[in-house]
Coordinates of C-alpha atoms and ligand atoms in Angstrom, one line a residue:
X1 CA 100.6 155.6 79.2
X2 CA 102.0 157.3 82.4
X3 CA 105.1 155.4 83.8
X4 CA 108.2 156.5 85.7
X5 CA 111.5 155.5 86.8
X6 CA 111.6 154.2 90.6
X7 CA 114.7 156.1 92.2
X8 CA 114.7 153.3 94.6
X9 CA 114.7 150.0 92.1
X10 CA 115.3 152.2 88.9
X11 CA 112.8 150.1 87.3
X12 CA 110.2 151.5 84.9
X13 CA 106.8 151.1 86.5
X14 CA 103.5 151.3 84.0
X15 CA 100.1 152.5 84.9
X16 CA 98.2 154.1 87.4
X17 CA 98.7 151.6 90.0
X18 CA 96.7 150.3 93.2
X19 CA 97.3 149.4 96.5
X20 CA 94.3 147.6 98.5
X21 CA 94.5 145.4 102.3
X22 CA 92.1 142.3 101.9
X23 CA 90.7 142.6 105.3
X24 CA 90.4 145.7 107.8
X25 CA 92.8 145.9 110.5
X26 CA 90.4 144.5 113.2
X27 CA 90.7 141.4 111.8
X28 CA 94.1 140.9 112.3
X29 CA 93.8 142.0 115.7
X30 CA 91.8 138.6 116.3
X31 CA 94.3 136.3 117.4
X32 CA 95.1 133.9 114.3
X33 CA 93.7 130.8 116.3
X34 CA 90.5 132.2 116.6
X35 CA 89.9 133.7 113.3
X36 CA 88.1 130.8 112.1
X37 CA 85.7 131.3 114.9
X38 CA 85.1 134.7 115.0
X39 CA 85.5 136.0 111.9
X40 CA 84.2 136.0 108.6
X41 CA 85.9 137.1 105.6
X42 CA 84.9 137.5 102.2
X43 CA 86.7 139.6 99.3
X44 CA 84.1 142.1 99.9
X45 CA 82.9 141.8 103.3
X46 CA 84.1 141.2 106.9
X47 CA 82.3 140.2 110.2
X48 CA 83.7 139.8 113.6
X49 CA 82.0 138.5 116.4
X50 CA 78.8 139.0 114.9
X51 CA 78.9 142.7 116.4
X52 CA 81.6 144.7 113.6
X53 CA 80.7 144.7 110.5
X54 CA 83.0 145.9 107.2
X55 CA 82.9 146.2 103.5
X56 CA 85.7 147.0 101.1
X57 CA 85.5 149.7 99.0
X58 CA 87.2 152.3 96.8
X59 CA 89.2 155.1 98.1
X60 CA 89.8 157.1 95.4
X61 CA 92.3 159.9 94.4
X62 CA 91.5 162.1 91.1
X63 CA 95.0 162.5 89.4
X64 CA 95.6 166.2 87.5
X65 CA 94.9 165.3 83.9
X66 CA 94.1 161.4 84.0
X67 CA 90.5 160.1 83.4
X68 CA 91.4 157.0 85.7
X69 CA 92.1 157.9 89.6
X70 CA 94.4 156.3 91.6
X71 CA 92.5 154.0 94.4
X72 CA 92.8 153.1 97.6
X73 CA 91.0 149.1 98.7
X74 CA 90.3 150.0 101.7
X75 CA 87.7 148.9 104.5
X76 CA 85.0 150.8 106.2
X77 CA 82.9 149.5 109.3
X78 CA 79.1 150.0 108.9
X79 CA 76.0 149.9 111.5
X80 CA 74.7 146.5 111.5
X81 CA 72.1 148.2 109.8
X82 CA 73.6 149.3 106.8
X83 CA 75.5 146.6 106.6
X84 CA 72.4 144.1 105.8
X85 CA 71.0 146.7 103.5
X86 CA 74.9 146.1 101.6
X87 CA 74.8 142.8 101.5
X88 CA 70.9 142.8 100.6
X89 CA 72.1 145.0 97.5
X90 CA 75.2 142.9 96.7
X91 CA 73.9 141.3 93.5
X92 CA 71.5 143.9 92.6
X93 CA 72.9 145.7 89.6
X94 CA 71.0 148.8 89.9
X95 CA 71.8 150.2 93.9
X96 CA 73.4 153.5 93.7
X97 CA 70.4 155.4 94.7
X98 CA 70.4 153.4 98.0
X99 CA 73.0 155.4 100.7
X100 CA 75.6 156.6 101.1
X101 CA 76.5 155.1 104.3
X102 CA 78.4 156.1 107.0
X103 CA 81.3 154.4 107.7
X104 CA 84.6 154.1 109.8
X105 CA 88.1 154.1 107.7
X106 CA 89.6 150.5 108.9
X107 CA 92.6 150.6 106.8
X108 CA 95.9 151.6 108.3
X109 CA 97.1 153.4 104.9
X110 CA 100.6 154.4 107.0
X111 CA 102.2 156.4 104.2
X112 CA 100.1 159.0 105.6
X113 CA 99.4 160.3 109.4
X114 CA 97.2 158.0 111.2
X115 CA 94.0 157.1 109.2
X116 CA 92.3 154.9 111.1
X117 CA 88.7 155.6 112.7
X118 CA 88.7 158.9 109.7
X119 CA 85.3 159.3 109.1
X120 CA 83.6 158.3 105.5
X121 CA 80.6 157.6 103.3
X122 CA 80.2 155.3 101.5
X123 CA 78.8 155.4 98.0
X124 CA 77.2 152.3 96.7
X125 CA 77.7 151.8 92.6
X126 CA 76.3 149.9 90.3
X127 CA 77.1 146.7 88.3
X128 CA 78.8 145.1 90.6
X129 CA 81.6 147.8 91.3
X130 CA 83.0 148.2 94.7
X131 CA 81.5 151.1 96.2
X132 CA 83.1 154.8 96.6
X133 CA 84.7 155.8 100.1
X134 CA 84.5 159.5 100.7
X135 CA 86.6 160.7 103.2
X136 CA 85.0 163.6 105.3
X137 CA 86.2 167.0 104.0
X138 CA 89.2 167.4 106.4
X139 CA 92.4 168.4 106.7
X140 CA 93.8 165.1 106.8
X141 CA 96.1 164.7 104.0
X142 CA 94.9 162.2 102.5
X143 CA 91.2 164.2 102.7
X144 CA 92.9 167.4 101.2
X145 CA 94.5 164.9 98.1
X146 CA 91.0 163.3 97.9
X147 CA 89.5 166.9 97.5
X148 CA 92.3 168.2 95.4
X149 CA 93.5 165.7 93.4
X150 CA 97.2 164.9 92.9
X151 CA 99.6 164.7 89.8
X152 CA 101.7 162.4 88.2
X153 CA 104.6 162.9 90.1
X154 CA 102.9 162.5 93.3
X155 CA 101.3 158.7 92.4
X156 CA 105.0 158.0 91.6
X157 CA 106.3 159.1 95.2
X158 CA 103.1 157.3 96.3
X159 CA 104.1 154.0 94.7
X160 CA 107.4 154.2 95.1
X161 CA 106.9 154.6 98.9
X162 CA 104.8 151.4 99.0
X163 CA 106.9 149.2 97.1
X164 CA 109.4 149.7 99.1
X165 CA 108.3 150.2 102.3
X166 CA 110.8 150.9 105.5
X167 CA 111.0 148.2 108.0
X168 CA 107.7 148.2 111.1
X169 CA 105.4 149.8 108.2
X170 CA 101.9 148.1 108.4
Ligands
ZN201 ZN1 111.0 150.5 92.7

Protein backbone atom coordinates (compact mmCIF):
# COMPACT_ATOMS: atom_id res chain seq x y z
CA UNK A 1 0.00 0.00 0.00
CA UNK A 2 1.41 3.53 -0.93
CA UNK A 3 2.32 5.51 2.23
CA UNK A 4 4.99 8.23 2.98
CA UNK A 5 6.59 10.03 5.63
CA UNK A 6 5.09 13.67 6.25
CA UNK A 7 8.32 16.02 6.37
CA UNK A 8 6.11 18.36 8.33
CA UNK A 9 4.58 15.79 11.20
CA UNK A 10 7.07 12.86 10.28
CA UNK A 11 4.12 10.70 10.64
CA UNK A 12 3.53 7.78 8.24
CA UNK A 13 0.38 8.51 6.30
CA UNK A 14 -1.43 5.30 4.46
CA UNK A 15 -3.47 5.31 1.36
CA UNK A 16 -4.45 7.35 -1.37
CA UNK A 17 -6.13 9.96 0.47
CA UNK A 18 -9.11 12.50 -0.05
CA UNK A 19 -9.84 15.83 0.54
CA UNK A 20 -13.69 17.00 -0.12
CA UNK A 21 -15.65 20.68 1.13
CA UNK A 22 -19.30 19.74 2.21
CA UNK A 23 -20.87 22.70 0.74
CA UNK A 24 -19.70 25.03 -2.24
CA UNK A 25 -18.27 28.33 -1.32
CA UNK A 26 -21.55 30.33 -2.02
CA UNK A 27 -22.92 28.92 0.79
CA UNK A 28 -20.78 30.27 3.11
CA UNK A 29 -21.01 33.49 1.70
CA UNK A 30 -24.73 33.50 3.05
CA UNK A 31 -24.51 35.14 6.25
CA UNK A 32 -24.77 32.21 8.96
CA UNK A 33 -28.14 33.81 10.31
CA UNK A 34 -29.77 33.37 7.15
CA UNK A 35 -28.61 30.03 6.12
CA UNK A 36 -31.54 28.38 7.45
CA UNK A 37 -33.61 30.54 5.22
CA UNK A 38 -32.00 30.60 2.22
CA UNK A 39 -30.24 27.62 1.76
CA UNK A 40 -30.59 24.18 1.43
CA UNK A 41 -27.97 21.67 2.06
CA UNK A 42 -27.82 18.12 1.60
CA UNK A 43 -24.56 15.79 1.39
CA UNK A 44 -25.09 15.82 -2.20
CA UNK A 45 -26.91 18.85 -3.21
CA UNK A 46 -27.06 22.54 -2.50
CA UNK A 47 -29.74 25.38 -3.17
CA UNK A 48 -29.63 28.96 -2.47
CA UNK A 49 -32.26 31.24 -2.85
CA UNK A 50 -34.10 28.99 -4.99
CA UNK A 51 -31.96 30.60 -8.04
CA UNK A 52 -28.10 28.53 -7.57
CA UNK A 53 -28.22 25.30 -7.74
CA UNK A 54 -25.07 22.67 -6.80
CA UNK A 55 -24.20 19.16 -6.60
CA UNK A 56 -21.07 17.46 -5.27
CA UNK A 57 -19.13 15.48 -7.24
CA UNK A 58 -15.74 13.79 -7.90
CA UNK A 59 -12.78 15.56 -9.11
CA UNK A 60 -10.55 13.11 -9.95
CA UNK A 61 -6.69 12.89 -10.44
CA UNK A 62 -5.26 9.53 -12.27
CA UNK A 63 -2.02 8.67 -10.21
CA UNK A 64 1.12 7.14 -12.45
CA UNK A 65 0.75 3.44 -11.66
CA UNK A 66 -2.29 3.20 -9.19
CA UNK A 67 -5.77 1.71 -10.24
CA UNK A 68 -7.46 4.12 -7.60
CA UNK A 69 -7.14 8.10 -8.38
CA UNK A 70 -6.73 10.60 -6.00
CA UNK A 71 -10.25 12.75 -5.69
CA UNK A 72 -11.17 15.93 -5.27
CA UNK A 73 -15.28 16.44 -3.38
CA UNK A 74 -15.85 19.25 -4.84
CA UNK A 75 -19.05 21.29 -5.99
CA UNK A 76 -20.29 22.30 -9.35
CA UNK A 77 -23.29 24.81 -9.98
CA UNK A 78 -25.81 23.52 -12.62
CA UNK A 79 -28.69 25.34 -14.79
CA UNK A 80 -31.86 24.92 -12.93
CA UNK A 81 -32.41 22.70 -15.62
CA UNK A 82 -30.01 20.10 -15.13
CA UNK A 83 -30.16 20.31 -11.82
CA UNK A 84 -33.89 18.77 -11.63
CA UNK A 85 -32.85 16.22 -14.24
CA UNK A 86 -29.93 15.38 -11.17
CA UNK A 87 -32.06 15.14 -8.63
CA UNK A 88 -34.85 13.32 -10.85
CA UNK A 89 -31.87 10.64 -11.44
CA UNK A 90 -30.69 10.59 -7.79
CA UNK A 91 -31.95 7.09 -6.95
CA UNK A 92 -32.03 5.69 -10.29
CA UNK A 93 -29.23 3.20 -10.44
CA UNK A 94 -28.84 3.14 -14.16
CA UNK A 95 -28.14 7.17 -15.24
CA UNK A 96 -24.82 7.47 -16.85
CA UNK A 97 -26.19 7.81 -20.24
CA UNK A 98 -28.06 10.87 -19.17
CA UNK A 99 -25.41 14.24 -19.52
CA UNK A 100 -22.75 15.25 -18.89
CA UNK A 101 -23.66 18.56 -17.64
CA UNK A 102 -22.14 21.63 -17.61
CA UNK A 103 -21.20 22.99 -14.61
CA UNK A 104 -19.21 25.83 -12.65
CA UNK A 105 -16.16 24.61 -10.26
CA UNK A 106 -17.49 26.05 -6.65
CA UNK A 107 -14.77 24.73 -4.68
CA UNK A 108 -12.01 27.06 -3.61
CA UNK A 109 -9.22 24.01 -3.86
CA UNK A 110 -6.37 27.01 -2.80
CA UNK A 111 -3.42 24.65 -2.98
CA UNK A 112 -3.64 25.53 -6.52
CA UNK A 113 -4.16 29.15 -8.49
CA UNK A 114 -7.60 30.24 -8.23
CA UNK A 115 -10.16 27.59 -9.23
CA UNK A 116 -13.18 28.94 -8.76
CA UNK A 117 -15.86 29.62 -11.70
CA UNK A 118 -13.18 26.81 -13.88
CA UNK A 119 -15.33 25.44 -16.21
CA UNK A 120 -16.53 21.49 -15.92
CA UNK A 121 -18.77 18.67 -16.94
CA UNK A 122 -20.16 16.75 -15.11
CA UNK A 123 -20.49 13.02 -15.59
CA UNK A 124 -23.28 11.24 -13.98
CA UNK A 125 -22.42 7.41 -12.73
CA UNK A 126 -24.23 4.74 -11.82
CA UNK A 127 -25.16 2.96 -8.48
CA UNK A 128 -25.37 5.60 -6.52
CA UNK A 129 -21.68 6.97 -7.04
CA UNK A 130 -21.09 10.61 -6.99
CA UNK A 131 -20.71 11.83 -10.38
CA UNK A 132 -17.30 12.68 -12.36
CA UNK A 133 -16.20 16.41 -12.60
CA UNK A 134 -14.13 17.12 -15.72
CA UNK A 135 -12.36 19.99 -15.70
CA UNK A 136 -12.11 21.80 -19.25
CA UNK A 137 -8.90 20.88 -20.99
CA UNK A 138 -6.80 23.93 -19.83
CA UNK A 139 -3.87 25.04 -18.66
CA UNK A 140 -4.87 25.38 -15.31
CA UNK A 141 -2.75 23.20 -13.20
CA UNK A 142 -4.94 21.45 -11.74
CA UNK A 143 -6.59 20.77 -15.58
CA UNK A 144 -2.96 19.77 -16.82
CA UNK A 145 -2.67 17.11 -13.51
CA UNK A 146 -6.27 16.07 -14.38
CA UNK A 147 -5.09 15.32 -18.09
CA UNK A 148 -1.78 14.05 -17.09
CA UNK A 149 -2.03 12.28 -14.13
CA UNK A 150 0.37 12.69 -11.19
CA UNK A 151 2.74 10.29 -9.17
CA UNK A 152 3.22 9.16 -5.90
CA UNK A 153 5.31 11.67 -4.78
CA UNK A 154 3.16 14.38 -5.89
CA UNK A 155 -0.22 13.02 -3.77
CA UNK A 156 2.30 13.20 -0.87
CA UNK A 157 3.20 16.97 -1.42
CA UNK A 158 -0.49 17.28 -2.12
CA UNK A 159 -1.53 15.82 1.31
CA UNK A 160 0.97 17.08 3.08
CA UNK A 161 0.14 20.66 1.93
CA UNK A 162 -3.47 20.12 3.21
CA UNK A 163 -2.89 18.80 6.41
CA UNK A 164 -1.09 21.32 7.31
CA UNK A 165 -2.27 24.12 5.83
CA UNK A 166 -0.55 27.89 6.32
CA UNK A 167 -2.55 30.29 8.23
CA UNK A 168 -5.70 32.47 5.81
CA UNK A 169 -5.86 29.19 3.60
CA UNK A 170 -9.57 28.51 2.74
ZN1 LIG B 1 1.94 15.50 8.45
Amino acid sequence: MFAFRCRTCKQVHEGIPTFGWDWPLQYLEVPESERTRRCFLSADTCVIDDEFFFVRGCLEVPVVGEQQAFSWGVWTSLSQENFRLYEDLHDVPKREHHGPFFGWLCSHIWIYPDTMNLKTMVHLRDDGIRPFVELEPTEHPLAVEQRNGITLDRVGEIYEKMIHPPKNSG
